[in-house]
Coordinates of C-alpha atoms in Angstrom, one line a residue:
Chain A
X1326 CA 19.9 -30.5 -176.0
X1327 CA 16.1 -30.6 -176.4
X1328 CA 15.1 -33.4 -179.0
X1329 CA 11.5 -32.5 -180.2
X1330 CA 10.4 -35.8 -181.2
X1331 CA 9.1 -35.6 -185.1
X1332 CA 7.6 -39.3 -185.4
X1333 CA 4.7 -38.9 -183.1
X1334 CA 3.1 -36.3 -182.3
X1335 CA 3.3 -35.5 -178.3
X1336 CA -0.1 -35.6 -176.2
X1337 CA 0.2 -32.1 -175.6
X1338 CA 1.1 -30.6 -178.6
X1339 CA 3.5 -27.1 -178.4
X1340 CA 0.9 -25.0 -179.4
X1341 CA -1.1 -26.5 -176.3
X1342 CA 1.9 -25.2 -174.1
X1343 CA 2.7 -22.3 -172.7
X1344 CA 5.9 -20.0 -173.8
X1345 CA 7.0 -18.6 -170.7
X1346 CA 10.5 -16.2 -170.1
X1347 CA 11.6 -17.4 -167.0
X1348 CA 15.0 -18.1 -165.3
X1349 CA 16.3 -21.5 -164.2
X1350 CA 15.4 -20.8 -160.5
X1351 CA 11.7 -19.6 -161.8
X1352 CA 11.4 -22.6 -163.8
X1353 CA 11.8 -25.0 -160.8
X1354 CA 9.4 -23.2 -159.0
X1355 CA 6.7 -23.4 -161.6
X1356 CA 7.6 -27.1 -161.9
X1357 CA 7.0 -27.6 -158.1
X1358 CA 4.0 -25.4 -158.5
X1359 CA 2.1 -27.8 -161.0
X1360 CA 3.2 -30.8 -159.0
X1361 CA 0.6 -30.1 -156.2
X1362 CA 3.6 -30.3 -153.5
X1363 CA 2.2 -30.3 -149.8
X1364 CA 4.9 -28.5 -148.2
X1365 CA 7.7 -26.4 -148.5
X1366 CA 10.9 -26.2 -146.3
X1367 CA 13.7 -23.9 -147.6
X1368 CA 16.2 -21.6 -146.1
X1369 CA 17.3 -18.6 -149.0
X1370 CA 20.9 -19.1 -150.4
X1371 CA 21.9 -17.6 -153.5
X1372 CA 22.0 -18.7 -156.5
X1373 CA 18.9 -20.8 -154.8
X1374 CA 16.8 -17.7 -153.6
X1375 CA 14.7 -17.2 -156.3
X1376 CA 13.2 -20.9 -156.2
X1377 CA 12.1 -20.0 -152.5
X1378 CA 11.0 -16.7 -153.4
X1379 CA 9.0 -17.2 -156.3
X1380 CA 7.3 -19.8 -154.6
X1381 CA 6.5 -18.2 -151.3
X1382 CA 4.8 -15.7 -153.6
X1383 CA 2.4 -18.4 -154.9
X1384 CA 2.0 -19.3 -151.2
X1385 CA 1.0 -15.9 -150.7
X1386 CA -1.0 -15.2 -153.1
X1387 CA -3.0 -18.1 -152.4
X1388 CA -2.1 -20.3 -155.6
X1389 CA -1.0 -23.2 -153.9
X1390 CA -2.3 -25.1 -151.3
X1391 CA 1.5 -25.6 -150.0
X1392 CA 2.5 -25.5 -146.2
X1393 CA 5.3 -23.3 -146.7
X1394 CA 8.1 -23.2 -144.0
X1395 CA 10.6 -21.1 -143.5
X1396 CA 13.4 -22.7 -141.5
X1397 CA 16.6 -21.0 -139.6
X1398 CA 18.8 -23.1 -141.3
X1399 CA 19.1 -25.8 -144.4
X1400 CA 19.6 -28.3 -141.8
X1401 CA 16.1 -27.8 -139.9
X1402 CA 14.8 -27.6 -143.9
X1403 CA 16.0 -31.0 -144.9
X1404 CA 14.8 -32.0 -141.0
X1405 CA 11.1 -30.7 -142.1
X1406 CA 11.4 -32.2 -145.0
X1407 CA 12.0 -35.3 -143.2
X1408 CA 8.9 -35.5 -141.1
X1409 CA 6.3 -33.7 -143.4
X1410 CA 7.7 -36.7 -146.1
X1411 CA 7.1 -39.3 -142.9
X1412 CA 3.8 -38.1 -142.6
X1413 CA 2.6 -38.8 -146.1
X1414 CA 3.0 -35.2 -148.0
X1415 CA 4.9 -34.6 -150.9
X1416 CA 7.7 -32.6 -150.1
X1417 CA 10.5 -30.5 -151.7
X1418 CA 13.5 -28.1 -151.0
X1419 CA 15.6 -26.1 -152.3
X1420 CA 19.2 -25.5 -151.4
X1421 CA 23.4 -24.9 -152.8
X1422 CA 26.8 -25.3 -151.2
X1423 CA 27.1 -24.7 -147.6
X1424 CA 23.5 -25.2 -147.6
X1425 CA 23.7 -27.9 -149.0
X1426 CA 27.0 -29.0 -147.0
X1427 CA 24.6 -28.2 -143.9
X1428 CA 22.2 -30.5 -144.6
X1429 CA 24.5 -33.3 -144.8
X1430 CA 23.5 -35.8 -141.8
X1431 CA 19.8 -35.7 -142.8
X1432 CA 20.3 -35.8 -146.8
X1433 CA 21.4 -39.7 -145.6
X1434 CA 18.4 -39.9 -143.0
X1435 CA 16.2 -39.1 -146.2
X1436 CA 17.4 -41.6 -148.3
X1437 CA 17.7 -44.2 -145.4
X1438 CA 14.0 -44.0 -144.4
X1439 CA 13.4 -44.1 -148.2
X1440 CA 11.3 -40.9 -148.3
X1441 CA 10.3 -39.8 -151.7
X1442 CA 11.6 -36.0 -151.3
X1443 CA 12.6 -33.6 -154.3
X1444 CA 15.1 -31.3 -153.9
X1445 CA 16.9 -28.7 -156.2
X1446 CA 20.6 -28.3 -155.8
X1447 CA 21.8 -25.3 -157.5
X1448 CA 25.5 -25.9 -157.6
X1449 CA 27.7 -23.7 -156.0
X1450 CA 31.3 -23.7 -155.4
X1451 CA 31.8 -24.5 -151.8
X1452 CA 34.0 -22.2 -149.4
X1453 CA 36.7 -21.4 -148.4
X1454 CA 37.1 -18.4 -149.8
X1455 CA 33.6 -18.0 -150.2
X1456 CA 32.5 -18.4 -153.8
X1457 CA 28.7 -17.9 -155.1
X1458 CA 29.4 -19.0 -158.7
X1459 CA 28.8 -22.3 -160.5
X1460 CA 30.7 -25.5 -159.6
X1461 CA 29.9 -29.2 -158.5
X1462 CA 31.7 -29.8 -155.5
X1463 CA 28.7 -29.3 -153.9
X1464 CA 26.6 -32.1 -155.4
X1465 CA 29.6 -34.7 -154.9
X1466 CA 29.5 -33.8 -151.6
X1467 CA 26.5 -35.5 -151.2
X1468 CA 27.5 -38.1 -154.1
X1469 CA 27.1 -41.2 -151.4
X1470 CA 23.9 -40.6 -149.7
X1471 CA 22.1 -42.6 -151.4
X1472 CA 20.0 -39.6 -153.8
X1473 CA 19.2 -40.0 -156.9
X1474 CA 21.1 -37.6 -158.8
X1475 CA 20.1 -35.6 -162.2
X1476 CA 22.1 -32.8 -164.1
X1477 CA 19.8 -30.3 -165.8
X1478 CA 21.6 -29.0 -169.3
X1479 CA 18.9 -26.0 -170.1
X1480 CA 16.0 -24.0 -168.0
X1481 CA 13.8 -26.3 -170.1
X1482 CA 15.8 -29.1 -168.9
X1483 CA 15.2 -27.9 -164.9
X1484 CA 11.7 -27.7 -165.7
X1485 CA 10.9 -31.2 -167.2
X1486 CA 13.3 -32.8 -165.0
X1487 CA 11.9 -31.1 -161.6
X1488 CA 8.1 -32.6 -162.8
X1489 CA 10.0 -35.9 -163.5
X1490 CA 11.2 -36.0 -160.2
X1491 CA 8.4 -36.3 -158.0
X1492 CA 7.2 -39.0 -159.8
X1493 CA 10.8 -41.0 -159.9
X1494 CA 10.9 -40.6 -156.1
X1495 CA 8.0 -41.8 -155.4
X1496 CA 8.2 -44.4 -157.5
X1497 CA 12.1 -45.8 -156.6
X1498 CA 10.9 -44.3 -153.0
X1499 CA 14.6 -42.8 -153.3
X1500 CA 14.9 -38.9 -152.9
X1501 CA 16.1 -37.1 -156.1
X1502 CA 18.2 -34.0 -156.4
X1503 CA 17.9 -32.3 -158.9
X1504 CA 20.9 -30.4 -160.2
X1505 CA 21.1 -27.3 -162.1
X1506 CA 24.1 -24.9 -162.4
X1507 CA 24.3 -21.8 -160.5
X1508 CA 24.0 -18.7 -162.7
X1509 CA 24.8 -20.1 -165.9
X1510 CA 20.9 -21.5 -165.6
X1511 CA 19.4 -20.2 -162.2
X1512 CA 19.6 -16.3 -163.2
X1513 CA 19.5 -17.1 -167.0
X1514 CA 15.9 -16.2 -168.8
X1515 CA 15.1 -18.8 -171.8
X1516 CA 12.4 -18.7 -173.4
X1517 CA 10.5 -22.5 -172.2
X1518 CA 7.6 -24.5 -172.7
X1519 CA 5.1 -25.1 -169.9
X1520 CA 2.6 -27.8 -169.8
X1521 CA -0.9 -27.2 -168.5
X1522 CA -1.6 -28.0 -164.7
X1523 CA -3.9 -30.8 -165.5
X1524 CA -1.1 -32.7 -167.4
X1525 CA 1.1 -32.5 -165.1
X1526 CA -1.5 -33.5 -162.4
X1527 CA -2.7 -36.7 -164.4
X1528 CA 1.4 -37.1 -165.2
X1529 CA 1.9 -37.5 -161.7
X1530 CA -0.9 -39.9 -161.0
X1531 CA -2.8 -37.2 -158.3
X1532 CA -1.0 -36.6 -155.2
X1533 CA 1.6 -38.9 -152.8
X1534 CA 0.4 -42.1 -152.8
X1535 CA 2.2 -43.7 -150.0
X1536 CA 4.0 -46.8 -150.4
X1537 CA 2.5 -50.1 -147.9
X1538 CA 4.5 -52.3 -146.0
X1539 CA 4.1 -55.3 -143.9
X1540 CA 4.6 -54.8 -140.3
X1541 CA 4.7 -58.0 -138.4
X1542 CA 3.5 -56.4 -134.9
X1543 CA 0.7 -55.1 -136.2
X1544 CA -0.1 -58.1 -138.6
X1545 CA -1.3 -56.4 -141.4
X1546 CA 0.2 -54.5 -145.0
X1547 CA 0.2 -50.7 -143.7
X1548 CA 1.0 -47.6 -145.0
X1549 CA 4.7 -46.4 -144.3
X1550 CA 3.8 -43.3 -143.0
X1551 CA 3.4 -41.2 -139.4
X1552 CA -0.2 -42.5 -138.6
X1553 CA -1.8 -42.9 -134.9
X1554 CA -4.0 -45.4 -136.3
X1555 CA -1.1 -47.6 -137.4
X1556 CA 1.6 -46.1 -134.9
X1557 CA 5.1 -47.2 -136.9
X1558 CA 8.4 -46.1 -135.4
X1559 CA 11.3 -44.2 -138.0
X1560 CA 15.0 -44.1 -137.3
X1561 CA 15.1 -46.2 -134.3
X1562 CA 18.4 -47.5 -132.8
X1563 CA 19.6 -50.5 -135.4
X1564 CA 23.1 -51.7 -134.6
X1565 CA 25.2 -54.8 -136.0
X1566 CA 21.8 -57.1 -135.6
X1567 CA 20.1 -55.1 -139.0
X1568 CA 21.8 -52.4 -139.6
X1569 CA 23.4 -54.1 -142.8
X1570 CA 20.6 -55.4 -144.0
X1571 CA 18.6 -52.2 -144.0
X1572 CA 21.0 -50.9 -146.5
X1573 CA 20.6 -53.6 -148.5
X1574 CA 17.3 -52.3 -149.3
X1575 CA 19.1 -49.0 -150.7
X1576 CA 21.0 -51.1 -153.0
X1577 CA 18.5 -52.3 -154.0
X1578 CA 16.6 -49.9 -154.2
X1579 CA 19.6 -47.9 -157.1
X1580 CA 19.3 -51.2 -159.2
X1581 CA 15.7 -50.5 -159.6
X1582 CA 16.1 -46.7 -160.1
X1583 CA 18.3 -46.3 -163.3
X1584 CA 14.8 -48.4 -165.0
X1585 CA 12.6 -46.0 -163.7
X1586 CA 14.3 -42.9 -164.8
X1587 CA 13.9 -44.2 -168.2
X1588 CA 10.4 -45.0 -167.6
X1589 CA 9.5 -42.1 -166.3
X1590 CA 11.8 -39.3 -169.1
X1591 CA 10.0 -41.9 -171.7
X1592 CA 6.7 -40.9 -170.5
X1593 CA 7.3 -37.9 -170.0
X1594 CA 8.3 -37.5 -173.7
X1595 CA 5.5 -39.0 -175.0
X1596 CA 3.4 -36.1 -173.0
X1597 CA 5.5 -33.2 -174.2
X1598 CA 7.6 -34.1 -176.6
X1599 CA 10.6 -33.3 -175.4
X1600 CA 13.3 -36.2 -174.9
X1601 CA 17.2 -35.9 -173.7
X1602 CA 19.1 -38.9 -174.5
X1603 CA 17.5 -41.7 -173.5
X1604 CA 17.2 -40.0 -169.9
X1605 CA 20.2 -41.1 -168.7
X1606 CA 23.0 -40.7 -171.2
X1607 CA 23.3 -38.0 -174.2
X1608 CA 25.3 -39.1 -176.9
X1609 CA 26.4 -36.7 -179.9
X1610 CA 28.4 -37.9 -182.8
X1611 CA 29.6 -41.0 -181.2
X1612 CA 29.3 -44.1 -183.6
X1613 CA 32.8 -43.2 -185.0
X1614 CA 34.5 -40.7 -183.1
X1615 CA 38.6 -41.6 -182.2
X1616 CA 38.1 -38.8 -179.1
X1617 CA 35.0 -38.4 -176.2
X1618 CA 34.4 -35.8 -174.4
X1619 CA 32.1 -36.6 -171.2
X1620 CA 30.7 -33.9 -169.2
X1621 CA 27.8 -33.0 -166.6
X1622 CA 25.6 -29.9 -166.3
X1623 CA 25.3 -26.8 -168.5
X1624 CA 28.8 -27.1 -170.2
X1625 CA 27.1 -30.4 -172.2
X1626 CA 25.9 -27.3 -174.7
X1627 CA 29.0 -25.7 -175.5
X1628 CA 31.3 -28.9 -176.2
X1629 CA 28.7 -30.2 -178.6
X1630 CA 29.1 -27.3 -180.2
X1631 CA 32.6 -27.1 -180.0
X1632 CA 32.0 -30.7 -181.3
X1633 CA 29.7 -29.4 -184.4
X1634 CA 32.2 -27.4 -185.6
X1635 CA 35.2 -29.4 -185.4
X1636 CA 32.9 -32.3 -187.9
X1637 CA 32.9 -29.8 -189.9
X1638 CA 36.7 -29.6 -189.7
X1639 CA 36.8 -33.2 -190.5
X1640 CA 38.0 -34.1 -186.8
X1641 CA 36.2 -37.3 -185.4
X1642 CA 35.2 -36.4 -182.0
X1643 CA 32.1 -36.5 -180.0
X1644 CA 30.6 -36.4 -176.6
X1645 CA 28.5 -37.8 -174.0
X1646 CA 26.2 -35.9 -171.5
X1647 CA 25.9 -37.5 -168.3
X1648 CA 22.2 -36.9 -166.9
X1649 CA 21.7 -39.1 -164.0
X1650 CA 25.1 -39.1 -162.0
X1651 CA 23.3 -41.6 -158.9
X1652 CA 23.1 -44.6 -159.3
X1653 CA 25.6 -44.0 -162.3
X1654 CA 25.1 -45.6 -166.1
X1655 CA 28.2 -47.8 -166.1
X1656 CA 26.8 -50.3 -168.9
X1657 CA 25.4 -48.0 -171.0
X1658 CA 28.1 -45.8 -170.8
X1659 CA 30.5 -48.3 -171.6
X1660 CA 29.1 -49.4 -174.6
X1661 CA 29.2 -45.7 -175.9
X1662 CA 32.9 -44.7 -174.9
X1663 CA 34.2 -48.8 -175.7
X1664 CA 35.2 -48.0 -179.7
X1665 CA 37.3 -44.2 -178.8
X1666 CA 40.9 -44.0 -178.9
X1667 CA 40.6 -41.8 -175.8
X1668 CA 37.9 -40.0 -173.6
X1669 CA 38.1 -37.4 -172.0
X1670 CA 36.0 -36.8 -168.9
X1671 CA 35.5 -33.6 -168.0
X1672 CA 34.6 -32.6 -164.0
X1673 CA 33.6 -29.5 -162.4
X1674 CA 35.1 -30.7 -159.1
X1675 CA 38.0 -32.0 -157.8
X1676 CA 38.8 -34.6 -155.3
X1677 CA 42.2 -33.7 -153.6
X1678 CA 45.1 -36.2 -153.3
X1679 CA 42.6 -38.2 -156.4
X1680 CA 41.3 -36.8 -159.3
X1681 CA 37.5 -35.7 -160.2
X1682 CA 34.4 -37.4 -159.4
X1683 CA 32.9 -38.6 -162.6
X1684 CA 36.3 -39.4 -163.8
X1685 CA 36.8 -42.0 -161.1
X1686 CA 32.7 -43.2 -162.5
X1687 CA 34.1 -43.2 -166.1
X1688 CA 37.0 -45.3 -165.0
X1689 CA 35.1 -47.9 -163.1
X1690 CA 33.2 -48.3 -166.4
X1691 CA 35.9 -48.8 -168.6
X1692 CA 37.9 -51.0 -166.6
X1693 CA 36.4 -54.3 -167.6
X1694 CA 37.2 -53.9 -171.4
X1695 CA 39.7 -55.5 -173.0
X1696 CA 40.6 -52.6 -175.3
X1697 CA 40.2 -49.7 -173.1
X1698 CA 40.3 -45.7 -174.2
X1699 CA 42.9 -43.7 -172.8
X1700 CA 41.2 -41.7 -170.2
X1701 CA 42.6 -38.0 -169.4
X1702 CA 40.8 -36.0 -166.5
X1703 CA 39.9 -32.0 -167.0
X1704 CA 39.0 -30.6 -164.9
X1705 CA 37.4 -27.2 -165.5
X1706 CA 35.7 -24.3 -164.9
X1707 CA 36.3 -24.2 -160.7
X1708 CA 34.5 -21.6 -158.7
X1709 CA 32.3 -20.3 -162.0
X1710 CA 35.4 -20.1 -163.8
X1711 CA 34.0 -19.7 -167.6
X1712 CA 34.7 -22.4 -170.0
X1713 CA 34.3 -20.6 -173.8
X1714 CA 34.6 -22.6 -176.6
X1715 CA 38.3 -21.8 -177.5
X1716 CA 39.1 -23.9 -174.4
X1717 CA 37.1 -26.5 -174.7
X1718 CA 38.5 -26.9 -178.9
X1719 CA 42.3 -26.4 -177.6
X1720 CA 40.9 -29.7 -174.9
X1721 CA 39.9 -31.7 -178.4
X1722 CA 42.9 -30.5 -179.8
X1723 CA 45.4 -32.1 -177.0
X1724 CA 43.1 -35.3 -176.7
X1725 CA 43.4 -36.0 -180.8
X1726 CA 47.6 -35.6 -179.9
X1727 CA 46.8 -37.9 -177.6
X1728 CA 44.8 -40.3 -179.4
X1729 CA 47.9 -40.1 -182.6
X1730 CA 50.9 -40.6 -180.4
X1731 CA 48.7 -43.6 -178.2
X1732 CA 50.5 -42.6 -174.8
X1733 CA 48.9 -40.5 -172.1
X1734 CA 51.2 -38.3 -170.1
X1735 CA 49.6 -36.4 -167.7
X1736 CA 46.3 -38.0 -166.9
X1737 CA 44.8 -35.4 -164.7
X1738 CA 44.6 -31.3 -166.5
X1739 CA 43.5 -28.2 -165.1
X1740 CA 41.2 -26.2 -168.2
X1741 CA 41.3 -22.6 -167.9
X1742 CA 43.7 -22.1 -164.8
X1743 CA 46.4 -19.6 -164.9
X1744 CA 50.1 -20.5 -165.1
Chain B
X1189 CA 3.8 -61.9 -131.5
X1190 CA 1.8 -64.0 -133.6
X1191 CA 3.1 -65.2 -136.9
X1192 CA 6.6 -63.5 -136.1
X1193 CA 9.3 -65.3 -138.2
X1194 CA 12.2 -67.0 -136.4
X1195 CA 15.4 -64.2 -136.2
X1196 CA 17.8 -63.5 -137.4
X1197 CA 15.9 -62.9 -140.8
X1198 CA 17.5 -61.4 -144.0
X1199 CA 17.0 -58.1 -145.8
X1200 CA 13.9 -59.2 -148.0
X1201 CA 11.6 -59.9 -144.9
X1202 CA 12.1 -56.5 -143.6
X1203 CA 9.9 -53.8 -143.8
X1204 CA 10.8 -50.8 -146.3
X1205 CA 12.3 -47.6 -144.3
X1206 CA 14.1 -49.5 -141.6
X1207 CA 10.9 -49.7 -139.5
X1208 CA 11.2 -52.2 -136.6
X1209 CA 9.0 -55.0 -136.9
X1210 CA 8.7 -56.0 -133.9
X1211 CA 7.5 -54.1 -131.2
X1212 CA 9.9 -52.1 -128.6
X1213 CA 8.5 -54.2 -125.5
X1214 CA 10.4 -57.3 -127.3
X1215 CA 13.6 -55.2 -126.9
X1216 CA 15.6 -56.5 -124.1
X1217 CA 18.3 -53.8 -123.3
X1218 CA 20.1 -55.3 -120.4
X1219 CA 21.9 -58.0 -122.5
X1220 CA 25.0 -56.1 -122.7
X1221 CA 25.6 -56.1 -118.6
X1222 CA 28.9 -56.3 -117.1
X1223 CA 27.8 -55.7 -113.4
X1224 CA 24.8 -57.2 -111.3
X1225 CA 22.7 -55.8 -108.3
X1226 CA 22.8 -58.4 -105.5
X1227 CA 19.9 -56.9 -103.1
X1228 CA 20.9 -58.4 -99.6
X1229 CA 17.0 -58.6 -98.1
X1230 CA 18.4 -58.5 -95.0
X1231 CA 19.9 -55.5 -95.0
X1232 CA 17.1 -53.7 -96.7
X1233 CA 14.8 -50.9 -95.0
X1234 CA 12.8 -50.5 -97.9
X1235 CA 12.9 -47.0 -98.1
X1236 CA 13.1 -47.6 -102.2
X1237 CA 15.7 -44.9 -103.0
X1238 CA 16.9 -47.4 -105.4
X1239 CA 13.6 -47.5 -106.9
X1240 CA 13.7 -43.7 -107.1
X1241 CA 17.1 -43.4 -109.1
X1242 CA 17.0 -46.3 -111.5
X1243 CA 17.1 -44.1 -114.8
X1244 CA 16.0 -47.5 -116.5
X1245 CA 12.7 -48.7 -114.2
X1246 CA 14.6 -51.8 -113.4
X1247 CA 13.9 -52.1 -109.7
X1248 CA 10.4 -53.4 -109.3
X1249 CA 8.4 -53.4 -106.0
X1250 CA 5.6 -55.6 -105.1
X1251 CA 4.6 -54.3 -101.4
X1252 CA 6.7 -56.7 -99.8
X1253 CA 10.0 -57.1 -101.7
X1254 CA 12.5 -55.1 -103.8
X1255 CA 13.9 -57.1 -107.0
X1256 CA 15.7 -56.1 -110.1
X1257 CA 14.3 -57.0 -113.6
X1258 CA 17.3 -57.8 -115.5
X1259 CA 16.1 -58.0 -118.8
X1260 CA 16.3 -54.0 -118.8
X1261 CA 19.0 -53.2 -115.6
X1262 CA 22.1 -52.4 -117.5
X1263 CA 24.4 -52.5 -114.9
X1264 CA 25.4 -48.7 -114.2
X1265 CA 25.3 -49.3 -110.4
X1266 CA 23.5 -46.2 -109.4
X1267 CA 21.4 -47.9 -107.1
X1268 CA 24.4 -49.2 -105.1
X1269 CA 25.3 -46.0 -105.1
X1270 CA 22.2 -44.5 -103.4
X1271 CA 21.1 -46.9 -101.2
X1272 CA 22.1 -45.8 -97.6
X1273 CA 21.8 -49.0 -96.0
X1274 CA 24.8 -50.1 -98.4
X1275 CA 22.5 -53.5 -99.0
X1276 CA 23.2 -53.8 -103.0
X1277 CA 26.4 -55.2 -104.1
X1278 CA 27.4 -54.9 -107.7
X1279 CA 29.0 -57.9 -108.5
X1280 CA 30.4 -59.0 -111.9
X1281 CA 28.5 -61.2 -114.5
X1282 CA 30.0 -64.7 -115.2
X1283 CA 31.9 -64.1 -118.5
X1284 CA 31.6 -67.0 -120.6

């Protein structure tokens, strides 16, 4: 849900934007076009293709003043990635499933040498059998690599969210993936608004500014970059002696981060006028509801719907978007789901011999209340499976059961699978 | 080097991104030896085949004399192996 703010007006009022018809893979493109990004790595994989494609055109047509690679493989993109990032640039790529199963080993390189990179994951289901359509099992595949993770709702959504990203990476120095479902927003066209080049330009402070360090063999604050002048090492051999410690500065590094996605979506609002949530979390007719629904991704539009219409019914339900999956909102979420009768968390992926991802998150969060929630696990919509808003009313309608007779049964459900 | 702080230091002295910071030179990668070269001088035609195979640069030569530098030999015995005068002996490191 977009929230046009109505106190103040934003810097850059609508009729200063511009109304563009694009797709979701378009409208990351545009987004990494106005963030004056130095290079380019990306192998083609659908639903990701258009990103690439629609970039390499402004590439070609001179628009940009990108290095664009193309790579043999996601694995050599993320690699590229890697070293143009090392050497100062501002970098992005774009990838999905295998792709993004393929660039596994360096996704935790990234994050270890704490470059600021952007990538969009379009999710994907992940073979086998090979499956192009919408699911998450590819994004909690790379769940503990130390990305930042953000779930785009809308196209407008992937838009303001890519822009965001650059400058929450290079602020948290974390990489961020950006996550938008495959199809249901990559090859969608909505209608979206575009802010001028300059805004985004001044938003983002210029380009990269790299982040300085103090290197005791050279004696000085340097920049942590590839330089000849300041010759610094990256990735060397770091056993049982630091190892440990050098992860410390990850964890660290995920306090920090949750802070500055606020910061930064806050900002960004003020610019545009266009808020979700408080950046993190977004709530919908929670202050009183008996059942909650959480959920990630582009299905956060049809249960608050689903949501709408069953307040209308009288039925007191609501639900909770989560935005930024990594590092994950336990407070805040717990304060929101703390006064249900039971939540239900809904997961696009599934975790065999356990149950899904975020319900495992929405667990962990819960656990230190005295009065906890029932919690039931759906999970939904496998594979691009769709998820109309029947199903997701007949999920309400078993969780306010639930909620009357106080006893959960079966705590993991499959929505939408054939008998 | 100068102003280095006394090891082992924790996670907020550290540089960001897991750079080293000290220098590679400081590095001694012999420390984890299990067998020693023992060069019998006497024995030794100086024909520095051992020189020749060290994979690591261990086996220094000053015009006169062959010695190992053990701060970087790691014990893999190659130089045993090669020498055809059968003057280097690896023998095992007192084990504490």
């Amino acid at each position: 849900m977009i929230f046009f703010s109505k106190k103040s007006k934003p810097k850059i009022p609508l009729e200063k934007q511009k109304l563009m018809t694009v797709n979701g893979d378009e409208a990351v493109a545009y987004a990494v076009k106005q963030c004056y990004v130095d290079v380019v790595a990306a192998y083609p994989i659908t639903p990701q293709t258009i990103i690439v494609e629609k970039y390499s055109e402004f590439v070609a047509d001179g628009e940009v003043h990108t290095e664009f690679i193309p790579v043999e493989s996601e694995h050599s993109a993320m690699s590229a990635c890697v070293g143009a990032a090392a050497a100062g640039a501002r970098a992005f790529t774009a990838t999905a499933a295998n792709g993004l199963a393929l660039m596994w080993e360096i996704l935790y390189i990234a994050a270890s040498l704490r470059l600021p990179i952007v990538l969009a994951v379009v999710n994907r289901a992940l073979s086998a059998p090979i499956n192009i359509h919408c699911d998450h099992s590819d994004a909690m595949g790379m769940r503990d690599s130390g990305w930042i993770q953000i779930f785009a709702e809308n196209v407008q959504e992937a838009y303001d969210t890519t822009i965001q990203a650059f400058k929450i990476a290079e602020k948290a120095l974390l990489p961020v993936a950006v996550n938008l479902d495959g199809f249901f927003l990559s090859h969608t066209l909505e209608n979206i608004y575009m802010l001028p080049d300059d805004a985004v330009y001044e938003f983002l402070g210029g380009p990269r500014k790299v982040a300085k360090t103090y290197v005791d063999y050279l004696g000085k604050e340097v920049e942590a970059k590839l330089d000849p002048a300041n010759p610094l090492s990256f990735g060397p051999l770091d056993l049982y002696d630091y190892y440990f410690e050098h992860k410390m500065h990850q964890v660290e590094a995920m306090k920090e981060a949750k802070k500055i996605v606020k910061e930064v979506h806050d900002e960004y609002a003020e610019l545009s006028g266009r808020s979700y949530g408080d950046g993190i979390l977004v709530p919908y007719e929670v202050e009183d509801a008996d059942v909650i629904v959480t959920v990630l991704g582009s299905t956060g539009g049809t249960v608050r719907w689903v949501v709408k219409k069953l307040r209308q019914k009288g039925y007191k339900v609501g639900t909770v978007r989560i935005r930024l999956f990594r590092p994950f909102p336990f407070e805040e979420l717990r304060e929101i789901l703390k006064g249900a009768k039971v939540v239900g968390v809904m997961d696009r992926a599934i975790s065999f011999g356990s149950f899904g991802p975020s319900f495992l998150e929405v667990n962990t969060a819960l656990y230190d209340l005295k009065e906890k929630p029932l919690l039931v696990n759906y999970v939904y919509g496998l594979g691009g499976r769709d998820v109309p808003p029947d199903l997701v009313e007949k999920m309400f309608m078993e969780l306010l059961e639930d909620a009357k007779k106080g006893v959960v049964e079966n705590k993991l459900r499959f929505l939408g699978v054939r008998e | 080097m100068s102003g280095s702080k006394p090891e082992p230091r924790g996670w907020r002295d550290l540089p960001l991104s897991a750079l080293p910071y000290k220098l590679s030179l400081e590095y001694k990668t012999g420390d984890w030896r299990a067998l020693r070269p023992v060069i019998d001088q006497s024995k030794c035609v100086k024909c520095l085949m051992c020189w020749l195979f060290c994979p690591e640069m261990a086996i220094l030569w000053d015009g006169k004399q062959v010695s190992v530098n053990l701060d970087y030999c790691k014990g893999c015995g190659i130089c045993a192996h090669e020498c055809p005068v059968k003057a280097i002996k690896m023998i095992p490191e007192p084990t504490e």
